PDB file of C-alpha atoms in Angstrom:
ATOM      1  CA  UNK W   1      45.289 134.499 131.973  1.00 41.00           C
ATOM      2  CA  UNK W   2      46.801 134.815 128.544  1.00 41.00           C
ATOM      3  CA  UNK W   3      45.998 136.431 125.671  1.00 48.00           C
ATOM      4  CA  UNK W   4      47.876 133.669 123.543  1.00 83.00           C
ATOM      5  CA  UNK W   5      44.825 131.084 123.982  1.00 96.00           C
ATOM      6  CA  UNK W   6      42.211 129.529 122.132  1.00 97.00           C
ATOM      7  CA  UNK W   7      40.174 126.458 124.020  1.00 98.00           C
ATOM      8  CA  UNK W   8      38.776 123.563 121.521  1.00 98.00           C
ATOM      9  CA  UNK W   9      36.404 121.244 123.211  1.00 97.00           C
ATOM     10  CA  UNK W  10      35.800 117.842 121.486  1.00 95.00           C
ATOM     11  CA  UNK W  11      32.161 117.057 121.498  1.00 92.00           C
ATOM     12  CA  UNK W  12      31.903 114.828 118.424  1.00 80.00           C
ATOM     13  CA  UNK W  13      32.063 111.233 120.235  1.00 72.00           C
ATOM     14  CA  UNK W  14      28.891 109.261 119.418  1.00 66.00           C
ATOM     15  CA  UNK W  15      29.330 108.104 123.211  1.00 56.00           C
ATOM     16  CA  UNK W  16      28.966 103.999 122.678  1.00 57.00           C
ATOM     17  CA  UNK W  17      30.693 102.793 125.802  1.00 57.00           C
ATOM     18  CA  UNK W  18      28.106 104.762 127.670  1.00 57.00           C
ATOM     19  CA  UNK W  19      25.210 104.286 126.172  1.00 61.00           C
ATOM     20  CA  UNK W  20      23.893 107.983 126.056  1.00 65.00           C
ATOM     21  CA  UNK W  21      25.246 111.699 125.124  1.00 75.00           C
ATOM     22  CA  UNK W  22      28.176 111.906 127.772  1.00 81.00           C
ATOM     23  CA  UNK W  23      27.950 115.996 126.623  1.00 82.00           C
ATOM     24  CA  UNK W  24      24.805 116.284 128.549  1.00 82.00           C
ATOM     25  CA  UNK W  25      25.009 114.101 131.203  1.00 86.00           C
ATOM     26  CA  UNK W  26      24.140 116.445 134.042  1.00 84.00           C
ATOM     27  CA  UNK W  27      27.000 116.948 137.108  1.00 82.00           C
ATOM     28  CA  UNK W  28      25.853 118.249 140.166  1.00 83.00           C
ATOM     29  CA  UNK W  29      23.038 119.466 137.654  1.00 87.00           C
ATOM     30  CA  UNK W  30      25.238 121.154 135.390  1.00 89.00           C
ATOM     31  CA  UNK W  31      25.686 119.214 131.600  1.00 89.00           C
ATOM     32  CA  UNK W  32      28.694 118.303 131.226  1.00 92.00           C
ATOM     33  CA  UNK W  33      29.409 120.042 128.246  1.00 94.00           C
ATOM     34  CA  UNK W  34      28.580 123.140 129.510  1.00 95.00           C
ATOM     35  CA  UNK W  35      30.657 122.571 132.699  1.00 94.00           C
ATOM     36  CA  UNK W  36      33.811 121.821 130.874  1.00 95.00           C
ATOM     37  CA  UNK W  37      32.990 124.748 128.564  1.00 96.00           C
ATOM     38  CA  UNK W  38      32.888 127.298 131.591  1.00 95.00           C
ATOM     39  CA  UNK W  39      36.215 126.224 132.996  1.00 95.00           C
ATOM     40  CA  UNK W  40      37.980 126.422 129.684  1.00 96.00           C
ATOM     41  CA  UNK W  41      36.558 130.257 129.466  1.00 95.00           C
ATOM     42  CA  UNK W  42      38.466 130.240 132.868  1.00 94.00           C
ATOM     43  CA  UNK W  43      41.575 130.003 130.960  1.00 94.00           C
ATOM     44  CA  UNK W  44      41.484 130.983 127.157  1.00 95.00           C
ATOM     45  CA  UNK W  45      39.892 133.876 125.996  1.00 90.00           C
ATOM     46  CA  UNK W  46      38.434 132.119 123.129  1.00 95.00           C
ATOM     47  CA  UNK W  47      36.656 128.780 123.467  1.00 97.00           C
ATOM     48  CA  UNK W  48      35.096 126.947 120.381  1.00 97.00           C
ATOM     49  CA  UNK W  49      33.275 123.448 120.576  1.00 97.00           C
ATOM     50  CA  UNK W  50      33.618 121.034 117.780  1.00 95.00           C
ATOM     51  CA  UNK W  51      31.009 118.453 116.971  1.00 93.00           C
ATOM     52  CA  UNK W  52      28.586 117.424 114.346  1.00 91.00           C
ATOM     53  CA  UNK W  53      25.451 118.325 116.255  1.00 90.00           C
ATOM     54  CA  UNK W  54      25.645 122.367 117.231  1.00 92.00           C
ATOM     55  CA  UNK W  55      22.137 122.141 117.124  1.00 93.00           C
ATOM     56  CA  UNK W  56      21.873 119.765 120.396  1.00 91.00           C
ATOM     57  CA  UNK W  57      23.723 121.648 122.446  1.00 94.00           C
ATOM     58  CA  UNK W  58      23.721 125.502 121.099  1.00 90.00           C
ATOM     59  CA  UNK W  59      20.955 125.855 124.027  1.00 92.00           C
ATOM     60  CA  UNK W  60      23.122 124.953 126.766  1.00 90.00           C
ATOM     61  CA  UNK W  61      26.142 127.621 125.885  1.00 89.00           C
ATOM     62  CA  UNK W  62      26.978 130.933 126.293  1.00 84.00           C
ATOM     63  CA  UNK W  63      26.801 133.089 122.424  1.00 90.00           C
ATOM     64  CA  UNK W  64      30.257 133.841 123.027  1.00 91.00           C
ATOM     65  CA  UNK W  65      31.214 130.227 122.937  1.00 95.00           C
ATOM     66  CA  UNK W  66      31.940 129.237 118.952  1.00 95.00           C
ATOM     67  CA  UNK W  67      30.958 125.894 117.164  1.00 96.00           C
ATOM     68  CA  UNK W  68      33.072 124.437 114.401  1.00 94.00           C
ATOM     69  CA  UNK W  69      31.389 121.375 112.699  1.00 93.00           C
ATOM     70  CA  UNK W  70      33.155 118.380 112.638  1.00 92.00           C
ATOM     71  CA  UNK W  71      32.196 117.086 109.229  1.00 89.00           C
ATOM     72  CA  UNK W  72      33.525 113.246 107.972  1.00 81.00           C
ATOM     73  CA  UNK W  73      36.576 113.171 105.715  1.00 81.00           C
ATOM     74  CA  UNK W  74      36.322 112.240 101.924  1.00 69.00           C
ATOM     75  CA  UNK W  75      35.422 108.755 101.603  1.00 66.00           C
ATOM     76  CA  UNK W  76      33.437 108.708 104.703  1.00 61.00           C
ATOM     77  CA  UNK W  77      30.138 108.075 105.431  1.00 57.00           C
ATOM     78  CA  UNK W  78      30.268 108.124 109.659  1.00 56.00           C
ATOM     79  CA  UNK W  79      29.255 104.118 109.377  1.00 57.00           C
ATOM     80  CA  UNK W  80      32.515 103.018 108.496  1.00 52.00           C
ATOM     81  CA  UNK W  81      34.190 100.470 111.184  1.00 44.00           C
ATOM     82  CA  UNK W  82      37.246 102.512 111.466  1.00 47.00           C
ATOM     83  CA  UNK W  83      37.443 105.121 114.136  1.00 52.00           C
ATOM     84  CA  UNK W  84      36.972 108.742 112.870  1.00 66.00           C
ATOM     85  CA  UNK W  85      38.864 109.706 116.382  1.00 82.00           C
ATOM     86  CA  UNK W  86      39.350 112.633 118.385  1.00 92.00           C
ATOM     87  CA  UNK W  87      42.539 113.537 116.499  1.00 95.00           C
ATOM     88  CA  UNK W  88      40.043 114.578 112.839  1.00 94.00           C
ATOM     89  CA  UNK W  89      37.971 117.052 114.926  1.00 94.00           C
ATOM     90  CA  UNK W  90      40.798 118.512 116.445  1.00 97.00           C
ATOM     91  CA  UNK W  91      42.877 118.933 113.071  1.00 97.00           C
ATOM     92  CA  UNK W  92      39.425 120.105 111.524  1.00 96.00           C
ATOM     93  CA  UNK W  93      39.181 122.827 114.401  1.00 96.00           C
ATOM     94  CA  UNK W  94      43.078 123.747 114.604  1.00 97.00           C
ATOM     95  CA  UNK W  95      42.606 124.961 110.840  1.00 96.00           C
ATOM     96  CA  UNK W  96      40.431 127.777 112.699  1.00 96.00           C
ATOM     97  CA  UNK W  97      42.686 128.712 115.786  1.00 96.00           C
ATOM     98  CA  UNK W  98      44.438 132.539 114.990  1.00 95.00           C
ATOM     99  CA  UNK W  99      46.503 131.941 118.921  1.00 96.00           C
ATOM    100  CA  UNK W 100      50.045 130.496 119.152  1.00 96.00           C
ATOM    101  CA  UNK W 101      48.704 127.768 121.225  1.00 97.00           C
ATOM    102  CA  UNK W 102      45.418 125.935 121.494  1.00 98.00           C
ATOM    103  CA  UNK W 103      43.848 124.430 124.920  1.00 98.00           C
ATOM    104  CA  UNK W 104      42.251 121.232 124.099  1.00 98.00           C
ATOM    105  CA  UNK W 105      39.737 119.296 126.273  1.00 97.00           C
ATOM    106  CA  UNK W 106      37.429 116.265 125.833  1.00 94.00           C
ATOM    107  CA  UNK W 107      33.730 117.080 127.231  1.00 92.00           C
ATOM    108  CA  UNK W 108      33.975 114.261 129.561  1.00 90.00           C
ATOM    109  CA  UNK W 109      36.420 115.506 131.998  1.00 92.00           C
ATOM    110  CA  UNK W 110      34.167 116.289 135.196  1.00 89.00           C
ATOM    111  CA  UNK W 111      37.015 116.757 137.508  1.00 90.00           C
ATOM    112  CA  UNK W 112      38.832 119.504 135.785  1.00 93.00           C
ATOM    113  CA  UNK W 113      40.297 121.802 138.053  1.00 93.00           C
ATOM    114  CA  UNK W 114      40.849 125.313 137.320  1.00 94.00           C
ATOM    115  CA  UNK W 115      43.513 126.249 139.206  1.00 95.00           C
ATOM    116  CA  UNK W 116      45.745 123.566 137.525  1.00 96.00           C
ATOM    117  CA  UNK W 117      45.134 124.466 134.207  1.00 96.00           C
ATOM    118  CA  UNK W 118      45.350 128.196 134.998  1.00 96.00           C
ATOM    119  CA  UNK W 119      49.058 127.801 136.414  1.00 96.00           C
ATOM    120  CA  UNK W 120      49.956 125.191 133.546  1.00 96.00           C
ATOM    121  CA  UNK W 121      48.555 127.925 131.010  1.00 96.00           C
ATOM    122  CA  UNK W 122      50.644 130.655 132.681  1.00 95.00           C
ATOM    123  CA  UNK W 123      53.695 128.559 132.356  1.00 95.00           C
ATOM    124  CA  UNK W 124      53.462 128.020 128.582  1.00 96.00           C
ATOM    125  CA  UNK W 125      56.303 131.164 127.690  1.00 94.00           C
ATOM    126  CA  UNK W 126      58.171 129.095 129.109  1.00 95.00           C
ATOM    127  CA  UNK W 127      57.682 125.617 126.972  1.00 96.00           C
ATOM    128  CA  UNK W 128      60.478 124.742 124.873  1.00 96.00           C
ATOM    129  CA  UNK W 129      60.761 126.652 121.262  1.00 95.00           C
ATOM    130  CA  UNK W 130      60.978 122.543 119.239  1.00 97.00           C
ATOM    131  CA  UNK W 131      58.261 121.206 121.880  1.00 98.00           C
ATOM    132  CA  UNK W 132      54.980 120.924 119.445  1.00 98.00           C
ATOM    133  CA  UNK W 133      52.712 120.356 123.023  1.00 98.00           C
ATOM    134  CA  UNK W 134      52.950 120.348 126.623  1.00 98.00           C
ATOM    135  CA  UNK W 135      50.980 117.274 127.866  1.00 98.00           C
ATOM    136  CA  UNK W 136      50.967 114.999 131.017  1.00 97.00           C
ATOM    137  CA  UNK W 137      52.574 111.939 130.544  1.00 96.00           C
ATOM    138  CA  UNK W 138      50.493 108.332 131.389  1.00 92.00           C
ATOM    139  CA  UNK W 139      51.613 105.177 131.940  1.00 89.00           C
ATOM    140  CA  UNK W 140      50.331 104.695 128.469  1.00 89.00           C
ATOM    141  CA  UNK W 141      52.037 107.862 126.866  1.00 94.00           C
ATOM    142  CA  UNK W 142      50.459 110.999 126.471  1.00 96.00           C
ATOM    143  CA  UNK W 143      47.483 112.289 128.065  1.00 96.00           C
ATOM    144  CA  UNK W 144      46.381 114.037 124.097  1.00 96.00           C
ATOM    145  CA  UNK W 145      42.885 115.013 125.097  1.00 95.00           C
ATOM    146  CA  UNK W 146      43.490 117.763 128.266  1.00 97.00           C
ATOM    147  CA  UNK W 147      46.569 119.603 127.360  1.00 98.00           C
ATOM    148  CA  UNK W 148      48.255 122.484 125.015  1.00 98.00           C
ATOM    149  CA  UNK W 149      49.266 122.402 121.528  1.00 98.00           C
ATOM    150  CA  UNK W 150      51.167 124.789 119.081  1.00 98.00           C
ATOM    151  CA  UNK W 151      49.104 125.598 116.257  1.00 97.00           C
ATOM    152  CA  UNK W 152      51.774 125.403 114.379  1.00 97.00           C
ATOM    153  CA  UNK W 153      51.608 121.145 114.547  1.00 98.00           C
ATOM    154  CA  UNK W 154      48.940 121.313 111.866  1.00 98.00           C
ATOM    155  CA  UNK W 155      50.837 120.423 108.856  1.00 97.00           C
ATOM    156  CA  UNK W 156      52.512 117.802 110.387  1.00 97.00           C
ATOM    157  CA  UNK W 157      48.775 116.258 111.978  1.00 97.00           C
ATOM    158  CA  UNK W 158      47.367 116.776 108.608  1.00 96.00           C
ATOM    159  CA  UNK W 159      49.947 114.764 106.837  1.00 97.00           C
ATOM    160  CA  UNK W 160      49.557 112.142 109.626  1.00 96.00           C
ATOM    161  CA  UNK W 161      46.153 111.843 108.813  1.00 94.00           C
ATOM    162  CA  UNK W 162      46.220 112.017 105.440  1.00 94.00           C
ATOM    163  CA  UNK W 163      47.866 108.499 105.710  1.00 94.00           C
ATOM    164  CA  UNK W 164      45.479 107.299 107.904  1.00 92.00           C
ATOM    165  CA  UNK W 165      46.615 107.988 111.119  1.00 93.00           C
ATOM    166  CA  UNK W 166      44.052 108.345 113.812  1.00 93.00           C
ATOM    167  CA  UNK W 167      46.145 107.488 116.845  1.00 94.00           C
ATOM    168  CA  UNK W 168      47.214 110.793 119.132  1.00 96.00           C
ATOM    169  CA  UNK W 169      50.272 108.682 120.690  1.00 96.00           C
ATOM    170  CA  UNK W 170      51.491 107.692 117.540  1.00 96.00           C
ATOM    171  CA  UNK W 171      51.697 110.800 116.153  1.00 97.00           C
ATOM    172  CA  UNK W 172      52.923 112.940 119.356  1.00 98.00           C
ATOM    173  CA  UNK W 173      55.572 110.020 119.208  1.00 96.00           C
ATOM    174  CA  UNK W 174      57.071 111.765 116.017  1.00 97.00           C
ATOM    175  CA  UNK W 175      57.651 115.094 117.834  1.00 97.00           C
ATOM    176  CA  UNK W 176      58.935 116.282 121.040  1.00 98.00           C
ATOM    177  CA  UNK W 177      56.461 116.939 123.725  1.00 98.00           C
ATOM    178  CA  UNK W 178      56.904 118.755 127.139  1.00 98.00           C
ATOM    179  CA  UNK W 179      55.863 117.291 130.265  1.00 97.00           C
ATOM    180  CA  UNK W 180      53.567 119.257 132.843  1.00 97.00           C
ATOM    181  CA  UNK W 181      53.318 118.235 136.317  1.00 96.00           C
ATOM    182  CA  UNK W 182      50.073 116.754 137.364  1.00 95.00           C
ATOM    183  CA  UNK W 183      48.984 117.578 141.431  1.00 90.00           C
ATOM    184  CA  UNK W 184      46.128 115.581 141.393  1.00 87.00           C
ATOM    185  CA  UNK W 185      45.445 112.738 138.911  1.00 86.00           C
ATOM    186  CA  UNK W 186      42.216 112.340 139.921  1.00 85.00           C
ATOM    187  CA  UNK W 187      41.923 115.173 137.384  1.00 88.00           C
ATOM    188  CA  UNK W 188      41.802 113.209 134.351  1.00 88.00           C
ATOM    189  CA  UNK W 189      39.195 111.195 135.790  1.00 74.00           C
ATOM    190  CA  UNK W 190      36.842 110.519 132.121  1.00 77.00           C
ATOM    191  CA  UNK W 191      33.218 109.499 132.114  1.00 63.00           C
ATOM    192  CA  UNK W 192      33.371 106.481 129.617  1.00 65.00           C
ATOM    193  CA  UNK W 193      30.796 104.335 130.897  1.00 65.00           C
ATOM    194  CA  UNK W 194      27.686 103.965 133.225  1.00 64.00           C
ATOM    195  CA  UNK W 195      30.647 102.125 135.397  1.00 68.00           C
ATOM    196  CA  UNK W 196      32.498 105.819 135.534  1.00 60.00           C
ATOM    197  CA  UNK W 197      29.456 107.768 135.924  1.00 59.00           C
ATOM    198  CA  UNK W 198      28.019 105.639 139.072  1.00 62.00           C
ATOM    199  CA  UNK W 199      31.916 105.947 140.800  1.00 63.00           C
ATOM    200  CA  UNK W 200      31.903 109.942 140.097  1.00 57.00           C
ATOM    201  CA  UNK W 201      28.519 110.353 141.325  1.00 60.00           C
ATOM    202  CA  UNK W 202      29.138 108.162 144.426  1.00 60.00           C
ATOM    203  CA  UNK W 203      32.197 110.030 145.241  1.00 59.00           C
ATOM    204  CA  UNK W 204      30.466 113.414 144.882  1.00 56.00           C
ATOM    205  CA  UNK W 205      27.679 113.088 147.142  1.00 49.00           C
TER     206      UNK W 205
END
């Protein structure tokens, strides 16, 4: 454990693909939210939530957990046919983070494991100094949304976004980004769609 660590958790997806609030689909009879919430207190010793309902799921968390509300940039009105994205709730909750480096996590990863991202976590001193995050890599690039990031990226996200940008690969393309091995990548395994949900569930009982 480090004392170098804040946790964001993006809960600000309107959930389309699946057709209900992935945050509190129940696994094992734990929401999902509040099971991805408990394993990244496993690992950071802060651990904030950002979405534009806090009132949905302030019930299901701990006090200690914090909310930062995900509000739409100027211009928008949350209809618009352009993706807000994952990447303007992080950069809204990075502007919060006092910690060297930030833990970030989608709410739809049921298969987290906490042993992996408790030995990845203790391996961060030794990162290098010009990477901005330590990520896995896909066979599409980066894997943005369960992985570490220097708080000191903001300025260069903001800008990104500030043009428009709403793409995490194209912006991690314009900085160098450590690799961290993956055991088991069954780990990234994301709820997206009732598809997802019925294979974890099947596999589970």
């Amino acid at each position: 454990m480090t004392n170098h660590l804040t946790a964001i958790v993006l809960a600000g997806g309107k959930s389309s693909r699946m057709g209900r609030d992935k945050a509190l689909i129940p696994i094992q009879g734990v929401p999902l939210l509040q099971l991805v919430c408990r394993i990244a207190e496993s690992c950071a010793d802060t651990v904030c939530v950002v979405t534009p309902w806090q009132e949905r799921y302030q019930h299901l968390l701990l006090s200690t957990i914090e909310f930062i509300k995900e509000v739409p940039l100027s211009g928008e009105t949350g209809s618009e046919q352009l993706p807000h994205g994952p990447i303007i709730g992080f950069a809204q909750a990075l502007a919060y983070v006092q910690t060297d480096w930030v833990l970030l996590l989608a709410c739809d990863l049921p298969k987290l494991r906490v042993e992996v991202l408790q030995e990845w976590t203790n391996a961060l001193d030794s990162v290098e100094g010009e990477a901005i995050a330590a990520l896995v890599p896909q066979a599409k690039g980066w894997e943005p949304l369960c992985g570490f990031y220097r708080r000191r990226c903001l300025p260069s996200l903001v800008e990104y976004i500030n043009r428009g940008g709403r793409s995490f690969q194209e912006w991690l393309k314009q900085h160098p980004v450590q690799a961290l091995p993956l055991p088991d990548p069954e780990m990234l395994f994301n709820c997206n769609t009732q598809d997802d949900l019925f294979r974890f569930q099947s596999q589970v009982q």
